[in-house]
Coordinates of C-alpha atoms in Angstrom, one line a residue:
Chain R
X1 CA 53.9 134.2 71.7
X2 CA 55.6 136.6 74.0
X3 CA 53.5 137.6 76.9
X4 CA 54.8 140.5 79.0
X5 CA 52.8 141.1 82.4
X6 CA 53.3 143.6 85.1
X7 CA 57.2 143.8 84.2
X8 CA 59.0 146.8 86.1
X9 CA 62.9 147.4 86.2
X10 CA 65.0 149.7 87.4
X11 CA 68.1 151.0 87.3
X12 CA 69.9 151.9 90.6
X13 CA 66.5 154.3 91.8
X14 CA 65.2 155.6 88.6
X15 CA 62.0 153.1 86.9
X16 CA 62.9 152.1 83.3
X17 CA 59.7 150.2 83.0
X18 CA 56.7 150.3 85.5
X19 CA 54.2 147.6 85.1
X20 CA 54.8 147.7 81.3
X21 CA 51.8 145.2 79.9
X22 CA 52.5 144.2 76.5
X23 CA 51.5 140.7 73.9
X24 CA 53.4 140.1 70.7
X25 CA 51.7 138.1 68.2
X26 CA 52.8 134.8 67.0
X27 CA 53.9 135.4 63.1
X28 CA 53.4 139.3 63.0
X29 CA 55.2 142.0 63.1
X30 CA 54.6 144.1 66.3
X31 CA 56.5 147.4 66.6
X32 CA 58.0 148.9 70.2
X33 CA 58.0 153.3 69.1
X34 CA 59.6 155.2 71.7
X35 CA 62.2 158.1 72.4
X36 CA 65.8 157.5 72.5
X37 CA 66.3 156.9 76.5
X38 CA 62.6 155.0 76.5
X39 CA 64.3 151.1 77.6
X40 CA 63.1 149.5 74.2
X41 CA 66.8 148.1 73.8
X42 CA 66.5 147.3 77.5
X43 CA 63.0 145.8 76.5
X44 CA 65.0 143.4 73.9
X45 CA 67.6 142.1 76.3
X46 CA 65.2 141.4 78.7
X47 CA 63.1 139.4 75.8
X48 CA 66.9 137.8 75.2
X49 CA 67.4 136.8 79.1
X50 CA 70.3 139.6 79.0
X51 CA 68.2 141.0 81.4
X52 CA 65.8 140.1 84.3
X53 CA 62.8 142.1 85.7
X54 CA 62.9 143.0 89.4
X55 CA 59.0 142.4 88.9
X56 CA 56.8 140.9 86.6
X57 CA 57.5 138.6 83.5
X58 CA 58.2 137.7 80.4
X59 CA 56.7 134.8 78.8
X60 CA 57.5 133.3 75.7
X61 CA 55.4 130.5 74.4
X62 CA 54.0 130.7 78.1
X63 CA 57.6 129.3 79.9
X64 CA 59.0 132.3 82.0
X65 CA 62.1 133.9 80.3
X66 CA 63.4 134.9 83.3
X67 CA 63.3 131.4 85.3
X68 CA 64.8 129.8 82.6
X69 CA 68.2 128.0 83.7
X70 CA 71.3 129.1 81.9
X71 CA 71.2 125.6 79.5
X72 CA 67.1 126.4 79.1
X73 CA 68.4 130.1 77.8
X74 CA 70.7 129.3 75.4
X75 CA 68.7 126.3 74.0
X76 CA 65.7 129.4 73.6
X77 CA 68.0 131.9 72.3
X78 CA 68.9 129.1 69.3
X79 CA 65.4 129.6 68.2
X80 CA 65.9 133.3 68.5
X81 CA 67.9 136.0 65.7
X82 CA 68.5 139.7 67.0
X83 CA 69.5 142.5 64.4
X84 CA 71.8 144.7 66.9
X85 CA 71.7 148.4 66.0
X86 CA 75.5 148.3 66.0
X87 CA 75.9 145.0 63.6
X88 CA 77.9 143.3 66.2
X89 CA 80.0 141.8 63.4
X90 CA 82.5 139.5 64.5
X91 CA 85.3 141.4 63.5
X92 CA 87.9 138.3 63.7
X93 CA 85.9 136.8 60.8
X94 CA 84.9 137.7 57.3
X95 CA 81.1 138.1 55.9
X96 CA 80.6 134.5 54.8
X97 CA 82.1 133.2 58.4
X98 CA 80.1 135.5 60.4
X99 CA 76.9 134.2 58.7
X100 CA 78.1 130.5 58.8
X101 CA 78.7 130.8 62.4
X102 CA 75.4 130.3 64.3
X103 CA 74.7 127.2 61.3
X104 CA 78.7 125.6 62.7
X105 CA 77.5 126.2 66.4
X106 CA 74.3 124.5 66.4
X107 CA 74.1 122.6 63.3
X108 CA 76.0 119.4 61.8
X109 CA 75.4 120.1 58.4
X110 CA 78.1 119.7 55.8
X111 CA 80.8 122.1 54.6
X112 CA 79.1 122.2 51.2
X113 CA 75.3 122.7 53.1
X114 CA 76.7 125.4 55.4
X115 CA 78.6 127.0 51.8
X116 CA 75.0 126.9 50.0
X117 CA 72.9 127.6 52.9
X118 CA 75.3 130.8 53.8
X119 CA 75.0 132.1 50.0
X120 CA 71.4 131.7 50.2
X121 CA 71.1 133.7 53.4
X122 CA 73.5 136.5 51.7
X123 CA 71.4 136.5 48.2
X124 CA 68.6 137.3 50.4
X125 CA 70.1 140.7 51.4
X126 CA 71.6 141.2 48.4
X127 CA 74.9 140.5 49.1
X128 CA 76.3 137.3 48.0
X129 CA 79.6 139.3 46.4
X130 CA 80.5 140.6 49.8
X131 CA 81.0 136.8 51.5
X132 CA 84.8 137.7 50.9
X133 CA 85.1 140.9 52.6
X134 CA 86.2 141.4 56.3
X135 CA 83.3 143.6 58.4
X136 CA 85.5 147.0 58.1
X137 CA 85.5 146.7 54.2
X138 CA 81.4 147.2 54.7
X139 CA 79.4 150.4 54.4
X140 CA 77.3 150.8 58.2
X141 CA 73.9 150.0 55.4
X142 CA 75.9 146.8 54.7
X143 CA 77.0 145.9 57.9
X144 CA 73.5 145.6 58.7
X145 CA 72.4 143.7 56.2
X146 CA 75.4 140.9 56.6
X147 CA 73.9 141.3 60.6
X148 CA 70.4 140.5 58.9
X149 CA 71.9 137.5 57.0
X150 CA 73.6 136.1 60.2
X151 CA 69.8 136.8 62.1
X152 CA 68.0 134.5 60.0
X153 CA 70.8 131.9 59.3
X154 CA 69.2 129.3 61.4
X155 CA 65.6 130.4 60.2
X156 CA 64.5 131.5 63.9
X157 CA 61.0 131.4 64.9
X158 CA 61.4 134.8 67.1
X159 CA 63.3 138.2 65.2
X160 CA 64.1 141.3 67.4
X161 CA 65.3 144.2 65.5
X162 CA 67.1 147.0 68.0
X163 CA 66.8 150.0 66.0
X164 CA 66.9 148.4 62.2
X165 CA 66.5 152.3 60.3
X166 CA 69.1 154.2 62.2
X167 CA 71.9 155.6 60.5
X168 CA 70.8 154.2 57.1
X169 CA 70.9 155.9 53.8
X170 CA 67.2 156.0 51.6
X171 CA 67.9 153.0 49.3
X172 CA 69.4 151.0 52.2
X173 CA 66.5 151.9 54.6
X174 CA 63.7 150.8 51.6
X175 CA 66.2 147.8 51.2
X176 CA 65.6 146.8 55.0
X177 CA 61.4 147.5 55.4
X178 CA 61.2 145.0 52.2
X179 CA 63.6 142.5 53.8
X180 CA 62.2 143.0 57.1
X181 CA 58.5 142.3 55.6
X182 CA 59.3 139.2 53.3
X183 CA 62.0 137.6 55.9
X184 CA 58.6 137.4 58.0
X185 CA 56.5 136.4 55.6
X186 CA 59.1 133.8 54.2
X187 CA 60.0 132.1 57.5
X188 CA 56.4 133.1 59.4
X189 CA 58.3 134.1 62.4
X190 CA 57.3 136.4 65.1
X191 CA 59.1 139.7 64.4
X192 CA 59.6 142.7 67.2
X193 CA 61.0 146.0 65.9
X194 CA 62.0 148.3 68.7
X195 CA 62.5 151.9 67.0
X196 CA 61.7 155.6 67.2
X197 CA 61.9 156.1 63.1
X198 CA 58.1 156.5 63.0
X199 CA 56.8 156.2 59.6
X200 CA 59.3 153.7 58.4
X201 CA 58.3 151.5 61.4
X202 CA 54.2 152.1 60.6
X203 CA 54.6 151.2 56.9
X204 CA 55.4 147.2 58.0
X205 CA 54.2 146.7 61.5
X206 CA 51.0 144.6 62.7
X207 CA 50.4 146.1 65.8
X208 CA 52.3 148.8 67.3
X209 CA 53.2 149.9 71.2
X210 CA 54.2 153.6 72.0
X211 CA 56.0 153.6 74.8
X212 CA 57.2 157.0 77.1
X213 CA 58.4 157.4 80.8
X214 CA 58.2 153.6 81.5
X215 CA 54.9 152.6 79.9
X216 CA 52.9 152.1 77.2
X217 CA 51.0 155.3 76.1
X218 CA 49.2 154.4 73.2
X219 CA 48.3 150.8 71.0
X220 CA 46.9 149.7 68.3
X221 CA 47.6 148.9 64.7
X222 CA 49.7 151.7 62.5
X223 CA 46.1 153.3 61.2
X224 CA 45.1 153.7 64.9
X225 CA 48.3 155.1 66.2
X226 CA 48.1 157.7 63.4
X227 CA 44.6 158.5 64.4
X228 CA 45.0 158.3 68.3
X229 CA 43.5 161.3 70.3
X230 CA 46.7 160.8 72.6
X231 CA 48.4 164.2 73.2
X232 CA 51.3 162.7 73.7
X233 CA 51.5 159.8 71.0
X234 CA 50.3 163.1 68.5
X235 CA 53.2 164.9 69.7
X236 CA 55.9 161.6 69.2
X237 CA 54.3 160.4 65.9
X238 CA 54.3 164.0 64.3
X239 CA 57.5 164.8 66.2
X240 CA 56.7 167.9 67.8
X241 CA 58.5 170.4 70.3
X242 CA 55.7 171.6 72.2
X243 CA 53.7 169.4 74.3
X244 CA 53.1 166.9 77.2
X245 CA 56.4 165.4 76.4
X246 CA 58.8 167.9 77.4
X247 CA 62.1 168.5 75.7
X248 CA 63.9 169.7 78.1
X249 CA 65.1 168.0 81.2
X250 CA 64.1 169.7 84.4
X251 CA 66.6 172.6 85.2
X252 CA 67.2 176.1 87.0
X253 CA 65.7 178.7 85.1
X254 CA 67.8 179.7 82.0
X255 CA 67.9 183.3 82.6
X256 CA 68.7 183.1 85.9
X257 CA 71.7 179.9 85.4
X258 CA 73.1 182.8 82.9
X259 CA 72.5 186.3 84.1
X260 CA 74.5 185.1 87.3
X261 CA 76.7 187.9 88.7
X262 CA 80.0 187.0 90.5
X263 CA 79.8 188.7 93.8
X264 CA 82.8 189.4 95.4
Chain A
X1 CA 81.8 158.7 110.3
X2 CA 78.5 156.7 109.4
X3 CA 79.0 158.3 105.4
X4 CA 82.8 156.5 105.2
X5 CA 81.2 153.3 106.9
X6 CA 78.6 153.1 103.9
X7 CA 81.3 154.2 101.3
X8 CA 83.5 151.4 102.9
X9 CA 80.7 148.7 102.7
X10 CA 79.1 150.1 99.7
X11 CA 83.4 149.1 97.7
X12 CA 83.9 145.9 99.9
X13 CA 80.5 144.6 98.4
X14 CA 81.3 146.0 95.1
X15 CA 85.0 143.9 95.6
X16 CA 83.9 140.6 96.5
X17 CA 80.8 140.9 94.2
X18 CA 83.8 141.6 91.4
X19 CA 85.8 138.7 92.7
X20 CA 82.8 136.1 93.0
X21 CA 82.2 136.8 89.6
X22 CA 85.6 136.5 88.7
X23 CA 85.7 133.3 90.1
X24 CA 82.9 131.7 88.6
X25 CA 84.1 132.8 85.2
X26 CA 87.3 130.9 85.5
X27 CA 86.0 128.2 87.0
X28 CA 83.2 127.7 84.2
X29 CA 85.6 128.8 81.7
X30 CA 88.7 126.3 82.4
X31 CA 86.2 123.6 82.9
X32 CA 85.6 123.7 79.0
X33 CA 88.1 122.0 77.9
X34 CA 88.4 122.9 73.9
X35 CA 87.8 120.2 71.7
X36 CA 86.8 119.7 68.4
X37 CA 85.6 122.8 66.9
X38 CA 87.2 124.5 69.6
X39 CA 91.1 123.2 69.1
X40 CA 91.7 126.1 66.4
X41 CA 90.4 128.7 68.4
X42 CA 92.9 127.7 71.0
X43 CA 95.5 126.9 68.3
X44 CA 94.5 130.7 66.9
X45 CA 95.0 131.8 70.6
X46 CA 98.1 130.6 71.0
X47 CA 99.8 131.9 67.9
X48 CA 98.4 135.0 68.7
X49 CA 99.7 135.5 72.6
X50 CA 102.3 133.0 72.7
X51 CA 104.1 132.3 69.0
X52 CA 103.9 136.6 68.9
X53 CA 105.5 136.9 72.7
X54 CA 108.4 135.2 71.4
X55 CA 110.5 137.9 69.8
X56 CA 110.2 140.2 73.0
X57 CA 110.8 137.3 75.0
X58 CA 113.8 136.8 72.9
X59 CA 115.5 139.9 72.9
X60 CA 114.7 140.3 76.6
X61 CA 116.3 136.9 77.8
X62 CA 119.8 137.6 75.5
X63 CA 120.6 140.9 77.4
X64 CA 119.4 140.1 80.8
X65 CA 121.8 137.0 80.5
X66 CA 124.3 138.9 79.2
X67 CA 124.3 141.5 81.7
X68 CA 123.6 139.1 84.4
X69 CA 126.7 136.8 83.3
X70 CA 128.6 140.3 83.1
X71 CA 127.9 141.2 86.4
X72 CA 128.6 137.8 87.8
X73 CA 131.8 137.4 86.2
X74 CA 133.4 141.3 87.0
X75 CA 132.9 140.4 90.9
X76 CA 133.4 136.4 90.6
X77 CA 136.8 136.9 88.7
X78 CA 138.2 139.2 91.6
X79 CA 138.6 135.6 93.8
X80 CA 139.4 133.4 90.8
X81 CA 136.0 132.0 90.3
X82 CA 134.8 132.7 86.6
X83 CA 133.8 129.3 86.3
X84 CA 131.1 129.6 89.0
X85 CA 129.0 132.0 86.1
X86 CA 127.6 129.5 84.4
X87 CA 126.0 128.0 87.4
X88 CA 125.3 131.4 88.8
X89 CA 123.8 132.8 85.8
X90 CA 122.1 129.5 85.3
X91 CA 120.3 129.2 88.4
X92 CA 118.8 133.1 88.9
X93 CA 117.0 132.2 85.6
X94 CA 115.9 129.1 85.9
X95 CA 114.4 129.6 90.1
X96 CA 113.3 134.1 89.4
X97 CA 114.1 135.7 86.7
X98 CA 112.9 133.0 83.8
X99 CA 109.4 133.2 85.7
X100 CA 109.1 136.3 87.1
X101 CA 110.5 138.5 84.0
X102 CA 108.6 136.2 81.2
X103 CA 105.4 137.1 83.6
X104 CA 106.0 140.6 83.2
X105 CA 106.4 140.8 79.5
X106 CA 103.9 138.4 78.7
X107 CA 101.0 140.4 81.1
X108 CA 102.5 143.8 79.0
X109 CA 102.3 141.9 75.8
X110 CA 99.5 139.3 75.9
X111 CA 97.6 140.6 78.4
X112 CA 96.6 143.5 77.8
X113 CA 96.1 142.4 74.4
X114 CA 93.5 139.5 75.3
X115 CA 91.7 142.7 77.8
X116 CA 91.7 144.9 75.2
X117 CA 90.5 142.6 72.5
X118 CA 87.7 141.6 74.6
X119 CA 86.8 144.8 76.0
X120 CA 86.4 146.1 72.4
X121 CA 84.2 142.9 71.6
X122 CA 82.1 143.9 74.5
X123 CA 82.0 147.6 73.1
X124 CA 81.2 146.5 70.0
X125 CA 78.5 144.4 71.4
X126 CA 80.1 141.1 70.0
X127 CA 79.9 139.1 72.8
X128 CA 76.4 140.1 73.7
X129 CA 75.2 138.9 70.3
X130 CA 76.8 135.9 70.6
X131 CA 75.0 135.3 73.2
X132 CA 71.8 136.3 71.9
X133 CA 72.8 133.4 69.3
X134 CA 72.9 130.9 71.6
X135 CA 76.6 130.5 72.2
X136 CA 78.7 131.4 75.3
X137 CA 81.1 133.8 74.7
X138 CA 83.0 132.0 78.2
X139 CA 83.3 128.9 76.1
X140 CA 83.9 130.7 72.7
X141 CA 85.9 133.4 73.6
X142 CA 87.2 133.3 77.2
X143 CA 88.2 129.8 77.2
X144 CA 90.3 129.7 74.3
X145 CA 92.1 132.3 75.4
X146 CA 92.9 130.9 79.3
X147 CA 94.0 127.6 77.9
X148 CA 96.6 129.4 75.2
X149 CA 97.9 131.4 78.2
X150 CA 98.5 128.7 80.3
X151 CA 100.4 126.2 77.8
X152 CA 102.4 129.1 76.0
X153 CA 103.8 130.8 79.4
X154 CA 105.8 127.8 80.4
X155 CA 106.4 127.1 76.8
X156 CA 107.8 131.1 76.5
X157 CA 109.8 130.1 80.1
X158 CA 111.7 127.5 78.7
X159 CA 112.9 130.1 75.9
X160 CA 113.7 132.7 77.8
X161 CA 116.2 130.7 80.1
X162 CA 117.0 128.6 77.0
X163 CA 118.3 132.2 75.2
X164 CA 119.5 133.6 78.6
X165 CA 121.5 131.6 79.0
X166 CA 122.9 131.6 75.6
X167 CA 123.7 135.3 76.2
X168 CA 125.2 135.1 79.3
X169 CA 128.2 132.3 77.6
X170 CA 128.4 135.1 75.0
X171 CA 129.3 137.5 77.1
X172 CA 131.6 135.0 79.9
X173 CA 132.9 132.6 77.5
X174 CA 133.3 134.7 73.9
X175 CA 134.0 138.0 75.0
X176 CA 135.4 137.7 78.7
X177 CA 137.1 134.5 78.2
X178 CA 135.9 132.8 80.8
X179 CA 136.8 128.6 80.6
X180 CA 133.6 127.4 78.2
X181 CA 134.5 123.6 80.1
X182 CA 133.9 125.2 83.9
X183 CA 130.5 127.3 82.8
X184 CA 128.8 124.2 81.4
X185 CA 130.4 121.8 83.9
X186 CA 129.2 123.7 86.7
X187 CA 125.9 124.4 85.2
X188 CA 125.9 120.5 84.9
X189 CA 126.8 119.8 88.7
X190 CA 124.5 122.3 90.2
X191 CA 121.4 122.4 88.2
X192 CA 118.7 120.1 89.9
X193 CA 116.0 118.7 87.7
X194 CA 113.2 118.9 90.2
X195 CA 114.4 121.5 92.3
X196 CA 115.6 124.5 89.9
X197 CA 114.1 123.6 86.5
X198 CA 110.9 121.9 87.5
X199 CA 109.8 124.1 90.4
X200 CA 111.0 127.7 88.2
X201 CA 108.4 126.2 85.5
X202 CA 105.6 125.2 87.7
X203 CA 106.0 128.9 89.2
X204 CA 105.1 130.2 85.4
X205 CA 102.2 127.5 84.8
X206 CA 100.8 129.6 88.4
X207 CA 101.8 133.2 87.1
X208 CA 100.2 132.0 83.6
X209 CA 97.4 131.3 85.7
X210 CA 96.7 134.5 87.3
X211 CA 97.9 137.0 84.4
X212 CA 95.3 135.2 82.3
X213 CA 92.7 135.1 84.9
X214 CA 93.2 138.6 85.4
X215 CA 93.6 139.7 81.8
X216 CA 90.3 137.7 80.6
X217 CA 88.2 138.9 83.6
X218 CA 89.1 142.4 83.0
X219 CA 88.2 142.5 79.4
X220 CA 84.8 140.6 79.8
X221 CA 84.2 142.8 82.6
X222 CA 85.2 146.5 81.6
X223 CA 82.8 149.0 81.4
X224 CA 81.5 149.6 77.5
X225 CA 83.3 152.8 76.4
X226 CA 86.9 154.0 75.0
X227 CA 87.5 155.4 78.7
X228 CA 87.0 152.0 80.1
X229 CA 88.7 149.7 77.7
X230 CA 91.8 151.8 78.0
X231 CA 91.3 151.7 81.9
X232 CA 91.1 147.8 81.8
X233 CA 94.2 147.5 80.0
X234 CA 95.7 149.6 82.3
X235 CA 94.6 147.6 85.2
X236 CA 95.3 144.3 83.4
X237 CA 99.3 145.3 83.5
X238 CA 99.6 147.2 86.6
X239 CA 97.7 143.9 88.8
X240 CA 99.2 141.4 87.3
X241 CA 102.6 142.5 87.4
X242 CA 102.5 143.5 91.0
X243 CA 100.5 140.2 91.9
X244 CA 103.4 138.4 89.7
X245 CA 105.9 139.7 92.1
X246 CA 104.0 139.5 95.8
X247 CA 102.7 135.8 94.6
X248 CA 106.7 135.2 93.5
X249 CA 108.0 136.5 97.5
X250 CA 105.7 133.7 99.0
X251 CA 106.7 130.6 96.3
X252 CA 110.0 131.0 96.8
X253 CA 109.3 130.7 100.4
X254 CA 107.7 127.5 100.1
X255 CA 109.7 126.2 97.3
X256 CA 113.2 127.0 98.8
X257 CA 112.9 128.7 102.0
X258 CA 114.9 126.9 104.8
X259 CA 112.2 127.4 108.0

């Protein structure tokens, strides 16, 4: 469904991606791991047109992303829902109006099947007795859940989650890897998690990409990641300090930045 | 010498990349014109920057007439001509001060509100999920609020030389004493419709114009942190008050200057 080939980007002189290859699977559940600082929210917005490659592209259902005109982009991202790590509530409207918004933009359904069609969509994250509530009444595990509600509003056939477990408390993070799993076996949409929460992220994807310094180090599905002989995807997946992916940035030797004499 | 070249290319690219896309946003934002859906985000917009504007506005007008109308009158009544105040007074708000002073409080007041409120949307990434959702926040967002600018400012004009006024026959006619027949009748002589009234209001539909260009563009554009929301706000003020006055120099040159 979405075919990424050759992509590279950069920002100002430093490479984000270089000749990142990568295929997400029509109605699974493919998972971007990384290190914070790696572009996989980068990855997203280009997915989202946000973004466009300097090389390479992006596909989706084989029509570049990145050619699209501005009309052809926001017709696509109608078909598209994208949990953002911050919620991105609309903070001008309550719950119930910032799930109904995406069905009053692009549908012309009734008052009374936007009402049922938003309390459906809240039921399904558990939070049908929040619709009232303005976004700064809601807990960060809630926020996300309301974002999840809004996400799915107009049943998309594409999902991107930007960092779904971060900042979530045990029973809200269970609450999301269920939803996450049954919202894409419910609406059989195509669902791209972009995270570095490892074993949360392994217990629901498909397929999984590891990506460090601007490509993809390691693939496979969440039983071969775990088993890969990859130094490096060892050292991520079991979260190491010591090796090939250094933990410091490059810097003057310690001693000498602090044993430094003033000479007069 | 060839380092301050670059650094002098490197910000005159970075300027007129800033004002091309400053341009296009207005251009694609005004051409929405808000309808349906749309006419209570406008409505919304206009409660929020105009109908709250109003008290400042005001309180503002009533002692700038007064002390306009005080001033007047102290050197007017030394050659017997008390009943030229009205007139006076009436015309300095209507042609500059009634623009240029509503300008100025409604870019301190509304404008920096509308920068800051979208700057923090933009923080908050608000407007990039919107567009993620298929909507654009120029139509959704930024066009609402250019349209409420634009039909409150005249709107907030009209008040302010409306209660201006008022003060300054408190202060000639209820306090000083001045003849109420000679400041009205004057007023009434003088006063063009076209010339003084129409051309003072189309002067705030322009500086409506630009304070809510500038206010819109710097919110959507601000760089996503606390530093640079507050820094937009800033800029918001500081621009369009100083564009409010150069821009006010050079219409009252082509509205009344005698070449």
């Amino acid at each position: 469904m979405i075919e990424i080939k050759g992509l590279s980007f950069k920002r100002d002189s430093r490479f984000i991606f270089q000749n990142l290859e990568m295929t997400v699977a029509q109605g699974k559940i493919t998972a971007i791991l990384g290190p914070s600082g790696s572009g996989k929210t980068t990855l997203l917005r280009m997915i989202g047109g946000q973004l466009k490659p300097q090389y390479g592209f992006l596909k989706y259902k084989g029509k570049d992303i990145a050619s699209m005109s501005r009309s052809e982009l926001f017709g696509f991202r109608k078909n598209l829902g994208m949990l953002f790590q911050s919620s991105a509530l609309f903070t001008d409207l309550n719950v119930f109006e910032n799930v109904a918004f995406p069905l009053r933009r692009h549908t012309n359904l009734s008052r009374q099947a936007i009402r049922d069609l938003v309390l459906m969509k809240l039921n399904a994250v558990g939070l049908r007795g929040a619709a009232s509530l303005e976004p700064s009444q809601l807990s960060g595990g809630m926020a996300r859940r309301v974002a999840l509600a809004r996400a799915i509003a107009l049943d998309p056939h594409l999902l991107l989650y930007d960092e779904p477990f971060t900042g979530q408390d045990p029973i809200s993070m269970g609450i999301l890897i269920s939803l996450i799993k049954s919202l894409s076996g419910t609406l059989n949409a195509t669902s791209l998690i972009v995270s570095h929460d490892v074993m949360e992220t392994l217990t629901i994807a498909d397929y999984v990409y590891v990506i460090f310094d601007g490509s993809v180090i390691g693939e496979g599905t969440p039983r071969e990641i775990l088993d890969s002989s990859s130094p490096k995807v060892q050292q991520f997946i079991n979260g190491t300090r010591n090796g090939p992916v250094p933990f410091h940035l490059d810097a003057e030797d310690l001693e000498k930045q602090l044993m430094v004499v003033e000479k007069n | 010498m060839i380092a301050l070249l670059d650094r002098l290319g490197v910000w005159a690219l970075n300027y007129l990349s800033r004002l091309g896309r400053a341009t296009s946003m207005w251009f694609t934002s005004v051409a929405h014109i808000p309808h349906g859906q749309d006419m209570h985000l406008v409505l919304n917009q206009l409660h929020h920057v105009g109908v709250r504007s109003v008290l400042i506005i005001v309180l503002s007008a009533f002692s700038i007439g007064a002390v306009i109308a005080l001033q007047f009158h102290t050197q007017l009544s030394r050659f017997g001509a008390e009943d030229a105040v009205g007139l006076g007074l009436t015309l300095t708000l209507l042609r500059e001060l009634g623009p240029v002073v509503t300008g100025l409080l409604f870019a301190g007041r509304a404008g920096s509100a509308i920068t800051a409120e979208i700057g923090l949307m933009k923080t908050t990434e608000q407007l990039s999920s919107m567009e993620m959702m298929g909507v654009d926040p120029l139509y959704r967002i930024v066009a609402p609020r250019l349209w409420a600018g634009i039909i409150s400012m005249p709107l907030l004009t009209i008040i302010f030389n409306v209660v201006g006024i008022f003060g300054g026959f408190i202060v000639a006619v209820q306090w000083l004493g001045s003849d109420p027949g000679g400041f009205w009748s004057g007023m009434q002589a003088g006063v063009e419709l076209w010339n003084d009234i129409g051309k003072g209001l189309l002067k705030s539909l322009l500086f409506a114009l630009v304070i809510t260009w500038i206010a819109v563009f710097q919110g959507y554009d601000t760089e996503p942190t606390a530093e640079g929301v507050g820094l937009a706000t800033t800029r918001t003020v500081v621009l369009s008050s100083v564009v409010v006055l150069a821009m006010d120099f050079f219409l009252t040159l082509i509205m009344y200057g005698d070449f």
